[in-house]
């Protein structure tokens, strides 16, 4: 997590120097895949990524945490079920629920870990079509007041990669109604529901808006030339995911617009 | 050595995608008598020595906290099986 490799226009983002003081922890479990991409996204957005190890007993000096995607513990038992009991997770759960309300973002397997941790309601089961799916996916930002979506416009449509097998979001009707009523459906699939998720839900937040989880991968859409292609007619740009990271960085340094 | 068997099933109201795929495959092999399949999990917890009430209680707690997710699954059986 040191220097950025020389690919793409890594300096294309006009990252503001004052954001570099914000430290974003990125957790690695056995089987995590996307920790390097998440750390790179933090850096491209102007922040300082801090590697965190699942077996650590202390969170250290971080201002927010990203739980990245992958297959922690090989998805054994249930996706995220074993990772949820890692020593570092109990620290993250406490910090997210504390008065300080540590911002936490769970992406894909990270979202599954957050539901297993009961930081977010509901659960993920196998995609309704039973296949692993990888595609560029259009999402609508339904709530731009969470810590991780402040830099988006309400109702903005973004395109980011989606890649999962256990991506079907489910919860009972009462929970779904409550999520809708409280504005906690943060992202919805647009045009195509890739996994049978209830009410096209792609991502949700906790009541305070500091904990957000989603199945698609914003950290893979942060660099010109390396994000979703905008040539296949579904629109979007290569860097639609970057605002996740600028949102939380700006919030930490107290500069959201 | 005795084992404690824990059976976990998807909740009845949750469509089980794996069971659905299995029921679709059965008729292709000539098994035409089954209208529905639901797939669950069986855990076998081996105990060194006697299964006391306290150990059985631990197994029940493990079943509810780690072995199953109460949002999507039910623990349908916890029983002691002598070897």
Coordinates of C-alpha atoms in Angstrom, one line a residue:
Chain A
X1 CA 0.0 0.0 0.0
X2 CA 2.8 2.3 -0.8
X3 CA 3.4 3.9 -4.2
X4 CA 0.7 3.7 -6.9
X5 CA 1.8 1.6 -9.9
X6 CA 2.2 3.6 -13.1
X7 CA -1.0 2.5 -14.8
X8 CA -3.8 4.8 -16.0
X9 CA -4.0 8.4 -15.1
X10 CA -3.4 7.8 -11.5
X11 CA -2.9 11.5 -10.8
X12 CA -6.0 12.5 -12.8
X13 CA -8.1 13.0 -9.7
X14 CA -7.6 16.4 -8.2
X15 CA -7.1 15.1 -4.8
X16 CA -6.9 17.8 -2.2
X17 CA -3.8 17.7 0.0
X18 CA -5.8 18.3 3.2
X19 CA -7.6 15.0 2.7
X20 CA -4.3 13.1 3.1
X21 CA -4.6 13.4 6.9
X22 CA -7.7 11.2 6.9
X23 CA -6.8 7.6 7.6
X24 CA -9.0 4.9 6.2
X25 CA -8.4 1.3 7.5
X26 CA -8.8 -1.5 5.0
X27 CA -9.4 -4.9 6.6
X28 CA -7.8 -8.1 5.3
X29 CA -9.2 -11.5 6.2
X30 CA -7.9 -14.9 5.0
X31 CA -9.5 -15.0 1.5
X32 CA -10.0 -11.3 1.0
X33 CA -9.4 -10.3 -2.6
X34 CA -10.1 -6.6 -3.0
X35 CA -8.1 -5.0 -0.2
X36 CA -5.4 -3.7 -2.5
X37 CA -8.0 -2.1 -4.8
X38 CA -9.8 -0.6 -1.9
X39 CA -6.6 0.9 -0.5
X40 CA -5.8 2.2 -4.0
X41 CA -9.2 3.8 -4.2
X42 CA -8.6 5.5 -0.9
X43 CA -5.3 6.9 -2.1
X44 CA -6.7 8.0 -5.5
X45 CA -9.4 9.9 -3.6
X46 CA -6.7 11.7 -1.7
X47 CA -6.8 9.8 1.7
X48 CA -4.3 7.6 3.4
X49 CA -5.1 3.9 3.4
X50 CA -4.1 1.9 6.5
X51 CA -3.8 -1.9 6.3
X52 CA -5.7 -3.7 9.1
X53 CA -5.3 -7.4 9.9
X54 CA -8.4 -9.5 11.0
X55 CA -6.5 -11.0 13.9
X56 CA -5.5 -7.6 15.4
X57 CA -7.1 -6.8 18.8
X58 CA -6.9 -3.0 18.2
X59 CA -8.3 -0.8 15.6
X60 CA -5.5 1.8 15.9
X61 CA -5.7 5.3 14.7
X62 CA -8.2 5.2 11.8
X63 CA -11.0 7.6 10.9
X64 CA -13.1 5.1 8.9
X65 CA -12.9 1.4 7.9
X66 CA -13.5 -0.4 4.6
X67 CA -14.3 -4.1 4.7
X68 CA -13.5 -5.2 1.2
X69 CA -14.8 -8.0 -1.1
X70 CA -13.5 -11.5 -1.6
X71 CA -14.2 -14.9 -0.1
X72 CA -13.2 -14.6 3.6
X73 CA -12.7 -18.1 5.0
X74 CA -13.7 -19.5 1.6
X75 CA -17.3 -18.6 2.2
X76 CA -17.4 -21.7 4.4
X77 CA -20.5 -22.1 6.6
X78 CA -22.1 -18.9 5.2
X79 CA -20.5 -15.9 3.4
X80 CA -19.1 -13.7 6.1
X81 CA -20.2 -15.9 9.0
X82 CA -16.7 -16.8 10.3
X83 CA -15.1 -13.5 9.5
X84 CA -17.8 -11.8 11.7
X85 CA -16.2 -13.4 14.8
X86 CA -12.6 -12.2 14.0
X87 CA -11.0 -10.2 16.9
X88 CA -10.9 -7.0 14.8
X89 CA -14.6 -7.3 13.9
X90 CA -15.7 -6.9 17.5
X91 CA -13.6 -3.6 17.7
X92 CA -15.2 -2.4 14.4
X93 CA -18.7 -3.3 15.7
X94 CA -18.1 -1.4 18.9
X95 CA -16.7 1.6 17.1
X96 CA -19.5 1.7 14.6
X97 CA -22.1 1.7 17.4
X98 CA -20.2 4.1 19.7
X99 CA -21.1 7.8 20.0
X100 CA -18.2 8.5 17.6
X101 CA -20.0 6.5 14.9
X102 CA -17.0 5.2 13.0
X103 CA -17.8 5.2 9.3
X104 CA -17.8 1.6 8.0
X105 CA -18.2 0.5 4.3
X106 CA -18.8 -3.1 3.5
X107 CA -18.4 -4.1 -0.2
X108 CA -19.7 -7.4 -1.4
X109 CA -18.2 -10.0 1.0
X110 CA -17.8 -7.0 3.3
X111 CA -21.6 -6.4 3.1
X112 CA -22.2 -10.0 3.9
X113 CA -19.9 -9.7 7.0
X114 CA -21.8 -6.6 8.1
X115 CA -25.2 -8.4 8.0
X116 CA -23.7 -11.4 9.8
X117 CA -22.4 -8.9 12.4
X118 CA -25.9 -7.4 12.7
X119 CA -24.6 -4.0 11.9
X120 CA -27.0 -4.1 9.0
X121 CA -30.3 -6.0 8.8
X122 CA -31.2 -8.8 6.4
X123 CA -28.9 -11.3 4.7
X124 CA -27.6 -12.5 1.4
X125 CA -28.4 -15.8 -0.2
X126 CA -27.4 -17.4 -3.5
X127 CA -28.3 -15.5 -6.7
X128 CA -31.8 -16.6 -7.8
X129 CA -30.3 -17.8 -11.1
X130 CA -27.5 -19.7 -9.1
X131 CA -24.7 -18.4 -11.3
X132 CA -21.7 -16.3 -10.5
X133 CA -22.3 -13.0 -12.3
X134 CA -19.8 -10.3 -13.3
X135 CA -21.1 -7.2 -15.2
X136 CA -21.1 -3.5 -15.2
X137 CA -24.2 -2.5 -13.2
X138 CA -26.2 0.7 -13.1
X139 CA -27.2 1.8 -9.6
X140 CA -29.4 4.6 -8.4
X141 CA -28.2 6.6 -5.3
X142 CA -31.4 6.7 -3.3
X143 CA -29.8 8.3 -0.2
X144 CA -27.0 10.8 -0.5
X145 CA -26.9 11.7 3.2
X146 CA -24.9 8.7 4.5
X147 CA -21.2 9.1 5.3
X148 CA -20.3 7.3 2.1
X149 CA -22.6 9.0 -0.4
X150 CA -22.5 12.7 0.5
X151 CA -20.6 13.6 -2.7
X152 CA -23.4 12.1 -4.9
X153 CA -26.5 13.8 -6.1
X154 CA -29.8 12.3 -4.8
X155 CA -31.2 10.1 -7.5
X156 CA -27.9 10.0 -9.4
X157 CA -27.3 6.9 -11.6
X158 CA -23.8 5.4 -11.4
X159 CA -22.2 2.4 -13.1
X160 CA -19.8 0.2 -11.2
X161 CA -18.8 -3.5 -11.5
X162 CA -20.8 -6.2 -9.8
X163 CA -19.3 -9.7 -9.2
X164 CA -20.8 -12.2 -6.9
X165 CA -22.6 -15.5 -6.3
X166 CA -24.4 -14.9 -3.0
X167 CA -25.8 -11.5 -3.8
X168 CA -29.5 -11.9 -3.4
X169 CA -30.5 -9.5 -0.6
X170 CA -33.4 -10.7 1.5
X171 CA -35.1 -9.6 4.7
X172 CA -38.7 -10.0 6.0
X173 CA -41.4 -7.6 4.7
X174 CA -41.5 -5.7 8.0
X175 CA -37.7 -5.0 7.8
X176 CA -37.9 -4.0 4.1
X177 CA -40.8 -1.6 4.8
X178 CA -38.8 -0.1 7.7
X179 CA -35.7 0.3 5.5
X180 CA -37.8 2.1 2.9
X181 CA -39.6 4.3 5.3
X182 CA -36.4 5.4 7.0
X183 CA -34.5 6.1 3.8
X184 CA -32.0 3.3 4.5
X185 CA -32.2 1.8 1.0
X186 CA -29.1 3.6 -0.2
X187 CA -28.6 2.0 -3.7
X188 CA -31.0 0.2 -6.0
X189 CA -30.3 -1.8 -9.1
X190 CA -31.5 0.1 -12.3
X191 CA -32.7 -1.6 -15.4
X192 CA -31.8 -5.2 -14.4
X193 CA -31.9 -7.0 -11.1
X194 CA -28.8 -9.2 -11.3
X195 CA -29.5 -11.6 -8.4
X196 CA -33.2 -11.5 -7.3
X197 CA -32.6 -9.0 -4.5
X198 CA -35.8 -7.9 -2.7
X199 CA -37.1 -4.6 -4.1
X200 CA -34.0 -4.3 -6.3
X201 CA -31.9 -3.4 -3.2
X202 CA -28.2 -3.1 -3.9
X203 CA -27.1 -1.4 -0.7
X204 CA -28.4 -0.3 2.7
X205 CA -27.3 1.7 5.7
X206 CA -27.8 1.6 9.4
X207 CA -30.1 4.2 11.1
X208 CA -27.2 6.7 11.7
X209 CA -25.9 6.4 8.2
X210 CA -22.3 5.7 9.2
X211 CA -22.5 2.0 8.2
X212 CA -23.2 1.3 4.6
X213 CA -23.0 -2.1 2.8
X214 CA -23.5 -2.9 -0.9
X215 CA -22.9 -5.8 -3.2
X216 CA -21.4 -4.0 -6.3
X217 CA -17.8 -2.7 -6.2
X218 CA -17.2 1.1 -6.3
X219 CA -13.5 0.5 -5.6
X220 CA -13.2 -1.0 -9.1
X221 CA -14.5 2.2 -10.7
X222 CA -12.0 4.9 -9.6
X223 CA -9.6 5.3 -12.5
X224 CA -9.9 6.5 -16.0
X225 CA -9.3 3.6 -18.4
X226 CA -9.8 0.9 -15.8
X227 CA -13.5 1.3 -14.8
X228 CA -16.7 0.2 -16.5
X229 CA -16.6 0.9 -20.2
X230 CA -18.9 3.7 -21.2
X231 CA -19.0 2.5 -24.8
X232 CA -21.6 -0.3 -24.4
X233 CA -24.6 1.9 -24.1
X234 CA -25.3 1.6 -20.4
X235 CA -23.7 5.0 -19.7
X236 CA -21.7 5.9 -16.6
X237 CA -18.0 6.6 -16.5
X238 CA -14.9 4.9 -15.3
X239 CA -14.8 6.8 -12.0
X240 CA -18.3 6.6 -10.8
X241 CA -17.2 4.8 -7.6
X242 CA -14.7 7.4 -6.5
X243 CA -17.2 9.6 -4.7
X244 CA -17.7 6.9 -2.0
X245 CA -14.2 7.6 -0.9
X246 CA -14.2 11.4 -1.4
X247 CA -17.5 11.5 0.6
X248 CA -16.1 9.9 3.7
X249 CA -12.8 11.8 3.4
X250 CA -14.5 15.1 3.1
X251 CA -16.8 14.2 6.0
X252 CA -13.7 13.4 8.2
X253 CA -12.0 16.7 7.4
X254 CA -15.3 18.5 7.7
X255 CA -15.6 19.8 4.2
X256 CA -18.6 18.2 2.5
X257 CA -20.4 20.6 0.2
Chain B
X1 CA -17.2 -40.8 21.4
X2 CA -20.6 -39.2 21.4
X3 CA -21.5 -36.6 18.9
X4 CA -24.1 -33.8 19.0
X5 CA -25.9 -33.5 15.7
X6 CA -27.2 -30.1 14.7
X7 CA -29.6 -29.7 11.7
X8 CA -30.1 -26.3 10.1
X9 CA -32.7 -25.6 7.4
X10 CA -33.6 -22.5 5.3
X11 CA -36.6 -20.8 6.8
X12 CA -39.9 -22.0 5.2
X13 CA -40.7 -18.6 3.8
X14 CA -37.4 -18.3 2.0
X15 CA -37.1 -19.6 -1.5
X16 CA -34.2 -22.0 -1.4
X17 CA -32.4 -21.5 -4.8
X18 CA -30.3 -24.7 -4.3
X19 CA -33.3 -26.8 -3.6
X20 CA -35.0 -25.4 -6.6
X21 CA -32.1 -26.4 -8.8
X22 CA -32.1 -29.9 -7.4
X23 CA -35.8 -30.4 -7.9
X24 CA -35.3 -29.4 -11.5
X25 CA -32.6 -32.0 -12.0
X26 CA -34.4 -35.0 -10.4
X27 CA -36.9 -35.7 -13.3
X28 CA -34.0 -35.8 -15.7
X29 CA -32.8 -39.0 -13.9
X30 CA -36.3 -40.4 -13.8
X31 CA -37.1 -39.4 -10.2
X32 CA -40.6 -38.0 -10.9
X33 CA -42.2 -38.3 -7.5
X34 CA -40.8 -35.3 -5.8
X35 CA -42.5 -31.9 -6.1
X36 CA -40.1 -29.9 -4.0
X37 CA -36.6 -30.1 -2.4
X38 CA -35.1 -28.0 0.3
X39 CA -31.4 -28.2 1.1
X40 CA -30.1 -27.8 4.7
X41 CA -27.0 -28.5 6.7
X42 CA -26.0 -31.1 9.2
X43 CA -23.2 -30.5 11.7
X44 CA -21.6 -33.2 13.9
X45 CA -19.9 -31.9 17.0
X46 CA -17.7 -34.6 18.6
X47 CA -17.4 -34.5 22.4
X48 CA -14.5 -36.1 24.3
X49 CA -16.3 -37.8 27.1
X50 CA -19.8 -37.5 28.4
X51 CA -22.4 -35.0 27.0
X52 CA -23.5 -33.1 30.0
X53 CA -26.4 -30.7 30.1
X54 CA -23.9 -27.8 30.1
X55 CA -22.2 -29.1 26.9
X56 CA -25.5 -29.6 25.2
X57 CA -26.5 -26.1 26.2
X58 CA -23.2 -24.9 24.6
X59 CA -24.1 -26.8 21.4
X60 CA -27.5 -25.1 21.3
X61 CA -25.9 -21.7 21.8
X62 CA -23.3 -22.4 19.1
X63 CA -26.1 -23.5 16.8
X64 CA -28.0 -20.3 17.2
X65 CA -25.0 -17.9 17.1
X66 CA -22.5 -19.4 14.6
X67 CA -23.9 -22.5 12.8
X68 CA -27.1 -20.8 11.7
X69 CA -28.2 -17.3 10.7
X70 CA -31.6 -16.6 12.3
X71 CA -32.5 -14.2 9.5
X72 CA -32.5 -17.0 6.9
X73 CA -32.3 -20.3 8.7
X74 CA -33.8 -22.3 11.6
X75 CA -32.1 -24.8 13.8
X76 CA -34.5 -27.7 13.5
X77 CA -32.8 -30.4 15.5
X78 CA -30.1 -30.7 18.2
X79 CA -29.6 -34.3 19.4
X80 CA -26.9 -36.5 21.0
X81 CA -25.8 -39.5 18.9
X82 CA -23.8 -42.2 20.7
X83 CA -20.9 -43.5 18.6

